[in-house]
Each structure stands twice: as C-alpha cells, then as structure tokens.
CSV table of C-alpha atoms in Angstrom, one decimal:
chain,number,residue,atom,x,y,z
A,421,UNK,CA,102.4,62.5,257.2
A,422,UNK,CA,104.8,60.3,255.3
A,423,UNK,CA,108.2,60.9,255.2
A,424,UNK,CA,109.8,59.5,251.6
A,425,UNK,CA,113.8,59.2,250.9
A,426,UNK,CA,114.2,58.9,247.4
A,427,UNK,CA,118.1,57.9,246.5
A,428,UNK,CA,119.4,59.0,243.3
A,429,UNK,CA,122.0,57.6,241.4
A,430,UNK,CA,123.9,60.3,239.8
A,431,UNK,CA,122.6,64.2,239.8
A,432,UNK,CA,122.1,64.8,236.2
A,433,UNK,CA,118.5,66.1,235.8
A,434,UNK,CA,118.2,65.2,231.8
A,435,UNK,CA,119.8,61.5,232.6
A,436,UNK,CA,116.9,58.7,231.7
A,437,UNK,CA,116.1,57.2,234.7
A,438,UNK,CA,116.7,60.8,236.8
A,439,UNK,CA,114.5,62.2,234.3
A,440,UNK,CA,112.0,59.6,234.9
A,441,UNK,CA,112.2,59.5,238.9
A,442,UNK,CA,111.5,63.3,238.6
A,443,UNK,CA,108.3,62.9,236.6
A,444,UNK,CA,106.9,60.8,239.6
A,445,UNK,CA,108.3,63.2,242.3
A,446,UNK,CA,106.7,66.3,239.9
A,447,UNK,CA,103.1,64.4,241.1
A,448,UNK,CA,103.9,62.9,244.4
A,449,UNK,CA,104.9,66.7,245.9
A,450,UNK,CA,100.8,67.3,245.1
A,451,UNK,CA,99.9,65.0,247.8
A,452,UNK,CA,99.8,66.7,250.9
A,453,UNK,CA,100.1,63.4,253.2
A,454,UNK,CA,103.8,62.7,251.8
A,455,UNK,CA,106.7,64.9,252.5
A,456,UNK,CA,109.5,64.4,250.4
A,457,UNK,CA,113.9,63.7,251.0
A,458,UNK,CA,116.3,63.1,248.5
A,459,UNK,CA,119.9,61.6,248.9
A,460,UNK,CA,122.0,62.3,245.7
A,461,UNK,CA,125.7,62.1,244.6
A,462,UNK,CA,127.7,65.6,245.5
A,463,UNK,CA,128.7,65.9,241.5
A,464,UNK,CA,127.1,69.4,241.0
A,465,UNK,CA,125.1,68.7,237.8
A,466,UNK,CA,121.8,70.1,238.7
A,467,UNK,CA,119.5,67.9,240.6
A,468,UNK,CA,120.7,69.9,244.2
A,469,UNK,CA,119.1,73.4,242.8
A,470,UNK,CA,116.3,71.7,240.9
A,471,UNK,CA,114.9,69.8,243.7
A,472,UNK,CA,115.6,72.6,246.5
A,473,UNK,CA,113.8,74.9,244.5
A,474,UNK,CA,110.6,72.4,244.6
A,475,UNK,CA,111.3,73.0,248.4
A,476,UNK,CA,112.9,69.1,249.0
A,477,UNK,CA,115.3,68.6,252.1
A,478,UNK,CA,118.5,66.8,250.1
A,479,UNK,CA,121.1,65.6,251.3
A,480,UNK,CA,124.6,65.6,249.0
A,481,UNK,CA,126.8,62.6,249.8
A,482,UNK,CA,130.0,60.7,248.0
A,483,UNK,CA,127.7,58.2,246.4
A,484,UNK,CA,129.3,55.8,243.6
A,485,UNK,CA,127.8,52.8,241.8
A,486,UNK,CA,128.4,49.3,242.4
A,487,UNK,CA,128.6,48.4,238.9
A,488,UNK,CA,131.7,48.4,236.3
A,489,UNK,CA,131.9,47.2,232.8
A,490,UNK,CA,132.2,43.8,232.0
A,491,UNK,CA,136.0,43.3,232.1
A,492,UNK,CA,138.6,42.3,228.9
A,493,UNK,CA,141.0,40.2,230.5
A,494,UNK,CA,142.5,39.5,234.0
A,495,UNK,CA,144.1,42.9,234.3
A,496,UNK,CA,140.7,44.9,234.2
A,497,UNK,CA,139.5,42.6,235.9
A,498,UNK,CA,141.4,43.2,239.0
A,499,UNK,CA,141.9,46.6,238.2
A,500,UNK,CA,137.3,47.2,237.9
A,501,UNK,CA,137.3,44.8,241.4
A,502,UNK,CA,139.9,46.7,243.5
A,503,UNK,CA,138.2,50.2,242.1
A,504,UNK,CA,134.8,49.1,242.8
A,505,UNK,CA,135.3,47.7,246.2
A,506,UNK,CA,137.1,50.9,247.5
A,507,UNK,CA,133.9,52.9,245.5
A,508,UNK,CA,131.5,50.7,247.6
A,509,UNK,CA,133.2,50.8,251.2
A,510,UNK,CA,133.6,54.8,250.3
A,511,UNK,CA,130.0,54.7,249.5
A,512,UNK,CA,128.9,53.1,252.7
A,513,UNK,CA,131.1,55.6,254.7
A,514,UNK,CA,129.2,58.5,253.2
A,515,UNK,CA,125.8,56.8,253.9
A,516,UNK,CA,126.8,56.3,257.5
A,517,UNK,CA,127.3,59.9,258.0
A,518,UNK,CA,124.1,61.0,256.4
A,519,UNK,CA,122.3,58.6,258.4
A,520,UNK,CA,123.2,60.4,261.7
A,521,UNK,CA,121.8,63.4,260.4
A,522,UNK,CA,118.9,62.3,259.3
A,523,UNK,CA,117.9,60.4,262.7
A,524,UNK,CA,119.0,64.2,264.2
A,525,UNK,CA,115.0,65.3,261.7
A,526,UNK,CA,112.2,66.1,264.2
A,527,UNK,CA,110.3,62.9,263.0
A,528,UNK,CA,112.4,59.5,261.4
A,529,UNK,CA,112.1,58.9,257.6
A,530,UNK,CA,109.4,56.4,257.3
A,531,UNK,CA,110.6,54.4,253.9
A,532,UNK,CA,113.6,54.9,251.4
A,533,UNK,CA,113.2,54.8,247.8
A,534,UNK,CA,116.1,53.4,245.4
A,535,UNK,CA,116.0,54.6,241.9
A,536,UNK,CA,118.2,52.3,239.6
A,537,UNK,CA,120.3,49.1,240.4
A,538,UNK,CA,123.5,51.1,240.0
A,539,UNK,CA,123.5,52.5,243.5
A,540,UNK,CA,123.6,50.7,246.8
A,541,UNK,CA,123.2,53.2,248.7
A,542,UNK,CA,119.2,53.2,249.4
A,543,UNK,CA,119.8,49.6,250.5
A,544,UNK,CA,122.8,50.6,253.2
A,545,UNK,CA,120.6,53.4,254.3
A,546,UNK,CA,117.2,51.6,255.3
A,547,UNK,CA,119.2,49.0,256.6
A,548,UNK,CA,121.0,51.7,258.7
A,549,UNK,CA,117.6,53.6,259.6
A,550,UNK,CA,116.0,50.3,260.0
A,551,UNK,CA,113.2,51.4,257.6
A,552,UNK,CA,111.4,49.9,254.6
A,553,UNK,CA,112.8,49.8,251.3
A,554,UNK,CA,111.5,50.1,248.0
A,555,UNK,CA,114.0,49.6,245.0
A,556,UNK,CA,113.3,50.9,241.5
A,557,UNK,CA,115.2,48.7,238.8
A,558,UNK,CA,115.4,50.3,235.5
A,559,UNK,CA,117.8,48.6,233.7
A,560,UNK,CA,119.2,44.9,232.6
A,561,UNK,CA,122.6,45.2,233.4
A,562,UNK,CA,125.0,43.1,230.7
A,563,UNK,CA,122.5,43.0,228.3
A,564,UNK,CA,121.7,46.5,228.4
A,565,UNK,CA,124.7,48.4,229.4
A,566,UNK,CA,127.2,46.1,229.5
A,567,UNK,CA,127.7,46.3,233.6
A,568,UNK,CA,128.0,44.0,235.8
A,569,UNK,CA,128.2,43.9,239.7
A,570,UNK,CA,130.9,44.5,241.2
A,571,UNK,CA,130.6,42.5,244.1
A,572,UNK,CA,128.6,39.7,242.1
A,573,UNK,CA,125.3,39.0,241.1
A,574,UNK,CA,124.5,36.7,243.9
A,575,UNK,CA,125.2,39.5,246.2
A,576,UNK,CA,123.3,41.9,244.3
A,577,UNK,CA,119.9,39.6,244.7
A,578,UNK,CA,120.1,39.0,248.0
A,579,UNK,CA,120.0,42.5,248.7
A,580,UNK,CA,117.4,43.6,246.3
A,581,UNK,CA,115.5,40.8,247.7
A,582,UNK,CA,116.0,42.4,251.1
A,583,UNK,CA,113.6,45.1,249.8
A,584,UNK,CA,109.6,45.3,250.5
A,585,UNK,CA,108.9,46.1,246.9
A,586,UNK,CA,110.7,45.5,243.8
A,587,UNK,CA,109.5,48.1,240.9
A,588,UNK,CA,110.3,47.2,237.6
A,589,UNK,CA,109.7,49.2,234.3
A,590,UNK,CA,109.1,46.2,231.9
A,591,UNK,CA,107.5,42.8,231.4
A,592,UNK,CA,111.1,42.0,229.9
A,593,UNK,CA,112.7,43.3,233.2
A,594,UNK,CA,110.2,41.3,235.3
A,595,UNK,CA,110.7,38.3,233.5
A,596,UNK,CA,114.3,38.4,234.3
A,597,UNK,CA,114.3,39.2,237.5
A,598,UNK,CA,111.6,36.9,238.4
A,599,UNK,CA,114.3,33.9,238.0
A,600,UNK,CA,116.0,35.2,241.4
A,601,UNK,CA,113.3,37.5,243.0
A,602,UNK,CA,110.3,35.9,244.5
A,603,UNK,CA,107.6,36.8,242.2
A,604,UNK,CA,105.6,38.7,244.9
A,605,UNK,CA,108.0,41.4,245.2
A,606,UNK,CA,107.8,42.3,241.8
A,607,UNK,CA,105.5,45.1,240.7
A,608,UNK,CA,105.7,46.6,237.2
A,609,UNK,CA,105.0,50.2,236.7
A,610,UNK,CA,106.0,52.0,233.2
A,611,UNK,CA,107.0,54.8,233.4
A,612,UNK,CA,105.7,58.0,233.5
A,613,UNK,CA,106.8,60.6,230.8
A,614,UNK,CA,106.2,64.2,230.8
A,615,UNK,CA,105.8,64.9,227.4
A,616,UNK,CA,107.1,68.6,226.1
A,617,UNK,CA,104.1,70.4,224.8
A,618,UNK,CA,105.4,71.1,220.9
A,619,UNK,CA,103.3,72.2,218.3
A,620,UNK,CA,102.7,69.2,215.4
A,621,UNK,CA,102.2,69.7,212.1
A,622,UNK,CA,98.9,68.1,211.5
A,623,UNK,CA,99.8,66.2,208.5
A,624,UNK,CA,103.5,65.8,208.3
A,625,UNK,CA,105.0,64.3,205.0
A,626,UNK,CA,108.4,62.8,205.2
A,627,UNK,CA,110.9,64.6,203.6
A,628,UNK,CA,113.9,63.1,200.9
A,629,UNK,CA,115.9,62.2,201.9
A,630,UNK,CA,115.0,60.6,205.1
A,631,UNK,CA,116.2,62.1,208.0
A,632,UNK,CA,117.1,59.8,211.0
A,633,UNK,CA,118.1,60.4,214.3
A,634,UNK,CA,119.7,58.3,217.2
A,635,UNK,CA,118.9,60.1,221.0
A,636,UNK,CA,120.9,58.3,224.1
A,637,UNK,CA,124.3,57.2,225.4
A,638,UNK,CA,126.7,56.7,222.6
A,639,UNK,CA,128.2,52.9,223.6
A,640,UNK,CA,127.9,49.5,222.0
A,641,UNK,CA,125.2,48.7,223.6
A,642,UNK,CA,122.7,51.4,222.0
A,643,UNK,CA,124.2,50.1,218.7
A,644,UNK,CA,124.5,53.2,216.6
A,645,UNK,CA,127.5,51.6,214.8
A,646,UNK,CA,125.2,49.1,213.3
A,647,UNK,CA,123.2,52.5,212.1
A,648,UNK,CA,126.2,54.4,210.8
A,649,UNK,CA,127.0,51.1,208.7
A,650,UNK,CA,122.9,50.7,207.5
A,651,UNK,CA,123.0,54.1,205.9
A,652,UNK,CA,125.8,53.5,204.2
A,653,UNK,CA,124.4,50.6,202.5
A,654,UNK,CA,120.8,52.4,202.0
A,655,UNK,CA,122.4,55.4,200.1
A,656,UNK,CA,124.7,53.3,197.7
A,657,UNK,CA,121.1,51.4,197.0
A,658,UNK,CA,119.4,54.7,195.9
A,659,UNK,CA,117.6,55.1,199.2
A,660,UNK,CA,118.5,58.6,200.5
A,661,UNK,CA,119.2,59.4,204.0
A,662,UNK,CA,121.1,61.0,206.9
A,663,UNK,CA,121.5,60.2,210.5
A,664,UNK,CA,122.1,62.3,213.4
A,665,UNK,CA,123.4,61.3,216.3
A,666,UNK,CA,122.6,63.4,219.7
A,667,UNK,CA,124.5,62.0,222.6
A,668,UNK,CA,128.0,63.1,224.8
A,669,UNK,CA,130.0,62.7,222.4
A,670,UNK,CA,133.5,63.0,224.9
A,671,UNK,CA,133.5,59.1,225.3
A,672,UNK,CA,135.7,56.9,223.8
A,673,UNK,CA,133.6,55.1,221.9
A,674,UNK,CA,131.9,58.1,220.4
A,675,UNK,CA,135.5,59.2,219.7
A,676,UNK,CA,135.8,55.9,218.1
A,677,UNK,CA,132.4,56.1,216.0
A,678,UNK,CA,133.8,59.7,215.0
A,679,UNK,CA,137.4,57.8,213.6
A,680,UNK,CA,135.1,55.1,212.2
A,681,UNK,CA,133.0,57.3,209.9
A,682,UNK,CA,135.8,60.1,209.0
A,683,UNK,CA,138.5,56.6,207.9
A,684,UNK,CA,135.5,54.9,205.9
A,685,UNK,CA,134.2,58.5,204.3
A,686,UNK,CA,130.9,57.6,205.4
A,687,UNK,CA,128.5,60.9,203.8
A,688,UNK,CA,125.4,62.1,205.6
A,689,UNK,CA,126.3,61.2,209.0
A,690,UNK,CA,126.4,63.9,212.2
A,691,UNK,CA,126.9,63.8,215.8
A,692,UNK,CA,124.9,66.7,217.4
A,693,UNK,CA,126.4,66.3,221.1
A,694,UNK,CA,124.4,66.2,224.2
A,695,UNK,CA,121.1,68.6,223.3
A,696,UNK,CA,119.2,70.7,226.0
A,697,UNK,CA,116.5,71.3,223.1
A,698,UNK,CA,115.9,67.7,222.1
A,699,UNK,CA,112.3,68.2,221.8
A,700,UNK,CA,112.8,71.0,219.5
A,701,UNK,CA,115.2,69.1,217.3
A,702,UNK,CA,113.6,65.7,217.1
A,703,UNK,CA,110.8,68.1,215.3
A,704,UNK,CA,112.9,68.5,212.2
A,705,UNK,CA,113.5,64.1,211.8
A,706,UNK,CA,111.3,61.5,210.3
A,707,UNK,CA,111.9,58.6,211.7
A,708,UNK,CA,113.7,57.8,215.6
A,709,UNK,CA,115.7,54.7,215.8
A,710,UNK,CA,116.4,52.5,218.9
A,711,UNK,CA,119.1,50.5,218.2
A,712,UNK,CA,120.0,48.8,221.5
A,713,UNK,CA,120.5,45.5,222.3
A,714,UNK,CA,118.5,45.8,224.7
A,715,UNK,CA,116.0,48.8,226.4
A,716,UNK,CA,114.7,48.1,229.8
A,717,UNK,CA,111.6,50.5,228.8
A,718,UNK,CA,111.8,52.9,226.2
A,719,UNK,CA,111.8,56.4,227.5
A,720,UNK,CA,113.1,57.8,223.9
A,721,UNK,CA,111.1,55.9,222.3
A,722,UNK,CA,107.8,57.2,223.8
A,723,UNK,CA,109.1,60.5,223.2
A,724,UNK,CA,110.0,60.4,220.1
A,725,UNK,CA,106.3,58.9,218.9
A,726,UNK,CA,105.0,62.2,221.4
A,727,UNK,CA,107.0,64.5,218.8
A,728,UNK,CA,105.7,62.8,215.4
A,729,UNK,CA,108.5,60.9,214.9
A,730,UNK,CA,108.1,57.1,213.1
A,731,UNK,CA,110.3,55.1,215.6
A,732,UNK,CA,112.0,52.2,214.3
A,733,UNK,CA,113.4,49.7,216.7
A,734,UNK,CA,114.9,45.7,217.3
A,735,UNK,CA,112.6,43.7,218.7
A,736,UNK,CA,114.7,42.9,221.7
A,737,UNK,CA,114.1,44.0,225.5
A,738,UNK,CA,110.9,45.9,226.2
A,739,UNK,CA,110.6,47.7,222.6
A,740,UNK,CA,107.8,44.9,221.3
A,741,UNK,CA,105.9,46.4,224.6
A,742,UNK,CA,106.0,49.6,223.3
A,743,UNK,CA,105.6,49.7,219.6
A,744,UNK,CA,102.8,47.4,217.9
A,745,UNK,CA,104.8,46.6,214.3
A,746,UNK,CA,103.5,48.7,211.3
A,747,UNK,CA,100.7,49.8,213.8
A,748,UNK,CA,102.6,52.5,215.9
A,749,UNK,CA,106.2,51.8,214.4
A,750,UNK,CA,108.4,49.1,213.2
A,751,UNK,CA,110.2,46.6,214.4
A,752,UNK,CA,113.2,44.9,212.8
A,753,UNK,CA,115.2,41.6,213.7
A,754,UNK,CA,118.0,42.7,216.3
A,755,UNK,CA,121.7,42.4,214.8
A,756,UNK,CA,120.0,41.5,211.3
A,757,UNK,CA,121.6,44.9,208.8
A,758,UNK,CA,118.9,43.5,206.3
A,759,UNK,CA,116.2,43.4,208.3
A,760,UNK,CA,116.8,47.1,209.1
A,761,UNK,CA,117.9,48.1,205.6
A,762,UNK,CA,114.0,46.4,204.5
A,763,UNK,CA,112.2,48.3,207.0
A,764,UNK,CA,113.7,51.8,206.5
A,765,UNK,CA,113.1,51.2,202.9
A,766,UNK,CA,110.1,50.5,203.3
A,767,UNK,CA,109.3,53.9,205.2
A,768,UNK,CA,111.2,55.3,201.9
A,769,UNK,CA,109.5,54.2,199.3
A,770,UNK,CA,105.8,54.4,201.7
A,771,UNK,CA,106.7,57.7,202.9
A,772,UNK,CA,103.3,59.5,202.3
A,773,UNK,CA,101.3,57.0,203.9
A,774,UNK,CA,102.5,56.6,207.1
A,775,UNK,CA,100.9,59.3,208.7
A,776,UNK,CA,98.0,56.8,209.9
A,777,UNK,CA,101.3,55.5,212.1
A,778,UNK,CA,102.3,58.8,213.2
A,779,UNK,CA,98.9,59.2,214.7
A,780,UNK,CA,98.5,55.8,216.1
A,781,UNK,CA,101.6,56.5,217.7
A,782,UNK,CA,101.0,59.8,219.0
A,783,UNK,CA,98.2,58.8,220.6
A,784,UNK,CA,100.0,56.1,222.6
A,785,UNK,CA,102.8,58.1,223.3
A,786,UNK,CA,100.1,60.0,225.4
A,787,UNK,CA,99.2,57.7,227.9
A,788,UNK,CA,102.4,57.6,229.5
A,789,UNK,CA,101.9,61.5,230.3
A,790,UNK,CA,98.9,60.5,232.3
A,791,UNK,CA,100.3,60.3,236.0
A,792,UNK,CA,99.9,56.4,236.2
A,793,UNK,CA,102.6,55.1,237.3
A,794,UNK,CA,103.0,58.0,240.0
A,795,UNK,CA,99.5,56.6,241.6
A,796,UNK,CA,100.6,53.1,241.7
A,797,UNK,CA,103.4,54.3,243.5
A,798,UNK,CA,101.7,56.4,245.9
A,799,UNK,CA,99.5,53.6,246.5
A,800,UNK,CA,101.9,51.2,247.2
A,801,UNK,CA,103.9,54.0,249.3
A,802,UNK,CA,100.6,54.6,251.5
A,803,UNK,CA,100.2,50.8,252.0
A,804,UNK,CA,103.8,50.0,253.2
C-alpha cells in the first residue's frame, strides 16, 4: 500500500484550490492500495475535523506561505522581505518537527503531495523524508493574485523543478511555466469539481432586470471594481441590472469597494459576504461574471454554468479554455468597459434566447464532475 502526504496550504475547506484538492482526495480514499496523510496549517478553520472524520492521519503544524504582495515602495518592501523570511525559516522549523514524527509511522510516507505554490512546505518535507515530490500549481502568481515570492522567483523554480511531477490546472499555466520548467515535468490535469446536486428549472427565462453576480476573493485582481463601474454605465443606458457581490468582505479593499460605491451613489449594487449556501443563491442570478485579470482555471466558472447561470468572462488566463464564446458563454476583451457593456447588453436585449447557452453550458459544466483528474493522478501516483 501507498502511503500519500498531501500538504495544504491554508485549512479553510470552502477555499478554491482546498476545495478542489478535496474533490480528488473524496475519490482517491476509494482506492484501497493508497492510504492517505495530510499536513495542514494549525489555523482551526475546518479542514482538521473534515478530513479526520474521513479517517485521514493529519498532522497540524505552523505553516505560512512564501509569497507576499507585490510591494509599493522601498519600505514594504523591506518590511514584506523581513516578514516573509522569518514566516519561511518558522515554517521550516515546524516541518522539521513533523518530520520526526512521521519517520516514528510503522511504515515511511512513500511520496508528498503539494497543493498550491503558496506553501513550501511539501518541498522542505520530501526533501527532509528524502521522498518523491509531486507539486500541484494552481495559480499565476502576479498576474493572478498579485504575489510574488518572497525569496525570488529564481529560487522558487529551482525548487519546483526539484519535484518528480509538476501538475498544472491550465494550458495558460503550462505555457508559463514551461519557460523555466523543463517541459517533461509538466502534466496538466483540470480540475475536478463536485458539482452540488440543485434542482434546474428546465427552461429558465432571464429576469429584468438582469441579475449579476461576482463569487471569489474581493481584491484588484478579480476586478469587481471594473463591474461596479459597468453597471453603472448599463443602467443610465436603459439596460437594467444589479450586481451582487459574494466574497469576505473584512478586507480592505472590499472596505474600499464598499466607500467607492456609497461616495459615487452607485444604485443596485450588494455585497452578500462570504456564503456557505452559494449553490443555493447562484440559483436566483442570470448571468456569473469572472472578472479577473487573470484565472489559473476557473473553478467558479464551471460552477456557475453547473447551476444555469450564463457566465460572462475576459478572455485572459485559462477562461477561453473553459467557455467557447456565444457557444457556452461569452467572452469580452479584458480591461475594455465597452467590450463588457456590449456583451451584457447583448444578453439584455437576447434574454429569451439564450437558453440553447445555458444548456450547452450545463452540459460542459458536467464533465468536470466526472472523476478525471482524480485517475490521472492516481495514475501517475502508482507510477512514481
């Protein structure tokens, strides 16, 4: 039997790529020739009871990222450096410990499994074990989130490149990486998405006026300012509709979103907070928009078209891999308020005819609930 250590990067179960690492888990446990480890951050969000009650050995650590934000000026600079080297020597620390304890298990941990590029700590802790290590990247990094690494890039790939496998959730992601990763470590698995079982209306007619809404991290990246300011300029043309933002809404910049609309009396726009019953509530929206500057996959995207919703995003990142243009969606020119403002009027004024989307889009929406991406892994997991 095959002992697996999967390393998680924060202990939020309803986080994107946590979410998405626990689909594949969800299928691996039915193998019977794998056991399955985790490592995750001691932060108490969750993930401890969820995966314990699926009858996982986890180990809770002091686990930090080795990113920061891209700095403005010399000051944060410094400041994000000094932070970020103490978060990754602390980090190491805490990996050394669990180490010990895991070479005290009746039989050594055959591989360890990274999920994200945020955390280190998978790589420290095969190179500790002297185990195999598989890294799952699932995001950009500046273009994406704005993050950088805090001990450089160069750094960064030499360590990833350390790794037996390098999983990637995106041609756009490949295509990137492949500049500093030797193309025969790359393998590209999407995701896996458990889609909620919701009841669909069979014929669903968009209502008026349109309701939109925005599902994700509320920062500059995912763009929702760019929204807030596009249905401003669609309702003084006559084009009716709202926008709903669901998201933590204790950030500063959704603080700052919050100022923006309340200062410019922008009408028809709401932030809903983080939602436990997003599947429930994306049933009572039109249209889903993805807004980002750039998505490494898509997770919201695939289920929003799962829920009947007629996603709308830029064609940057991987979203042009995910949504065929006025086949299963639409796609608008990134940064371009009038491309956008064209598109969701189009919907407007087209509104009873785009249910031939909505199915087209359900039915893609499905194939990402089909376990694939959990056999390539197993596969490759059985062949390392």
């Amino acid at each position: 039997m095959k002992k697996i250590l999967f390393v998680f990067h924060d202990s939020k179960p309803k986080s994107g790529a946590t979410a998405s690492m626990l689909d594949i888990i969800n299928n691996l446990l039915k193998k019977s020739d794998l056991q399955i480890f985790a490592l995750i951050p001691n932060t108490k969000d969750g993930l401890y009871e969820l995966l314990t009650n699926k009858n996982i050995c986890v180990f809770e650590a002091t686990l930090y990222g080795g990113r920061h934000p891209v700095p403005k000026g010399i000051k944060e600079f410094v400041k994000y450096k000094i932070r970020g080297v103490l978060k990754i020597t602390t980090t190491y620390l805490s990996v050394l410990k669990i180490s010990k304890k895991i070479n005290q298990l009746d039989k050594k941990i055959d591989l360890v499994y990274s999920n994200t590029s945020d955390t280190y700590a998978g790589y420290f802790l095969s190179s500790l074990l002297k185990v195999k290590h598989v890294w799952h990247v699932r995001e950009f990094g500046i273009e994406d989130q704005n993050c950088v690494h805090t001990l450089g890039d160069n750094q960064y790939y030499n360590w990833l490149s350390a790794s037996e496998k390098i999983i990637v959730i995106s041609k756009a992601l490949k295509y990137k990486l492949s500049k500093y990763i030797s193309n025969d470590k790359l393998m590209l698995v999407y995701d896996d998405v458990q889609l909620a079982d919701c009841i669909l209306k069979n014929n669903k007619s968009l209502g008026k006026p349109l309701k939109i809404l925005s599902v994700g991290t509320i920062s500059e990246g995912k763009g929702q300012k760019f929204v807030i300011d596009a249905i401003e300029n669609l309702n003084k043309k006559g084009i009716e509709c709202s926008l709903s933002i669901v998201g933590n809404i204790n950030s500063e910049y959704a603080k700052n979103l919050f100022d923006y609309v309340e200062k410019n009396s922008i009408n028809n726009i709401s932030f809903l907070g983080f939602r436990e019953d997003i599947e429930k509530v994306r049933l009572d929206y039109d249209i889903g928009i993805i807004s980002s500057k750039a998505e490494a996959f898509g997770r919201v995207t695939i289920e929003g078209m799962a829920t009947g919703l007629i996603m709308v995003a830029s064609n940057t990142g991987a979203n042009p891999e995910l949504i065929s243009d006025r086949v299963t969606g639409f796609l608008y020119k990134h940064n371009d308020l009038n491309s956008l403002l064209s598109v969701i009027s189009y919907i407007y004024e087209n509104r009873k005819d785009m249910q031939t989307i909505r199915e087209n889009a359900i039915k893609f929406a499905n194939k990402f609930d089909s376990g694939i991406a959990s056999k390539k892994i197993y596969n490759l997991m059985k062949n390392l």
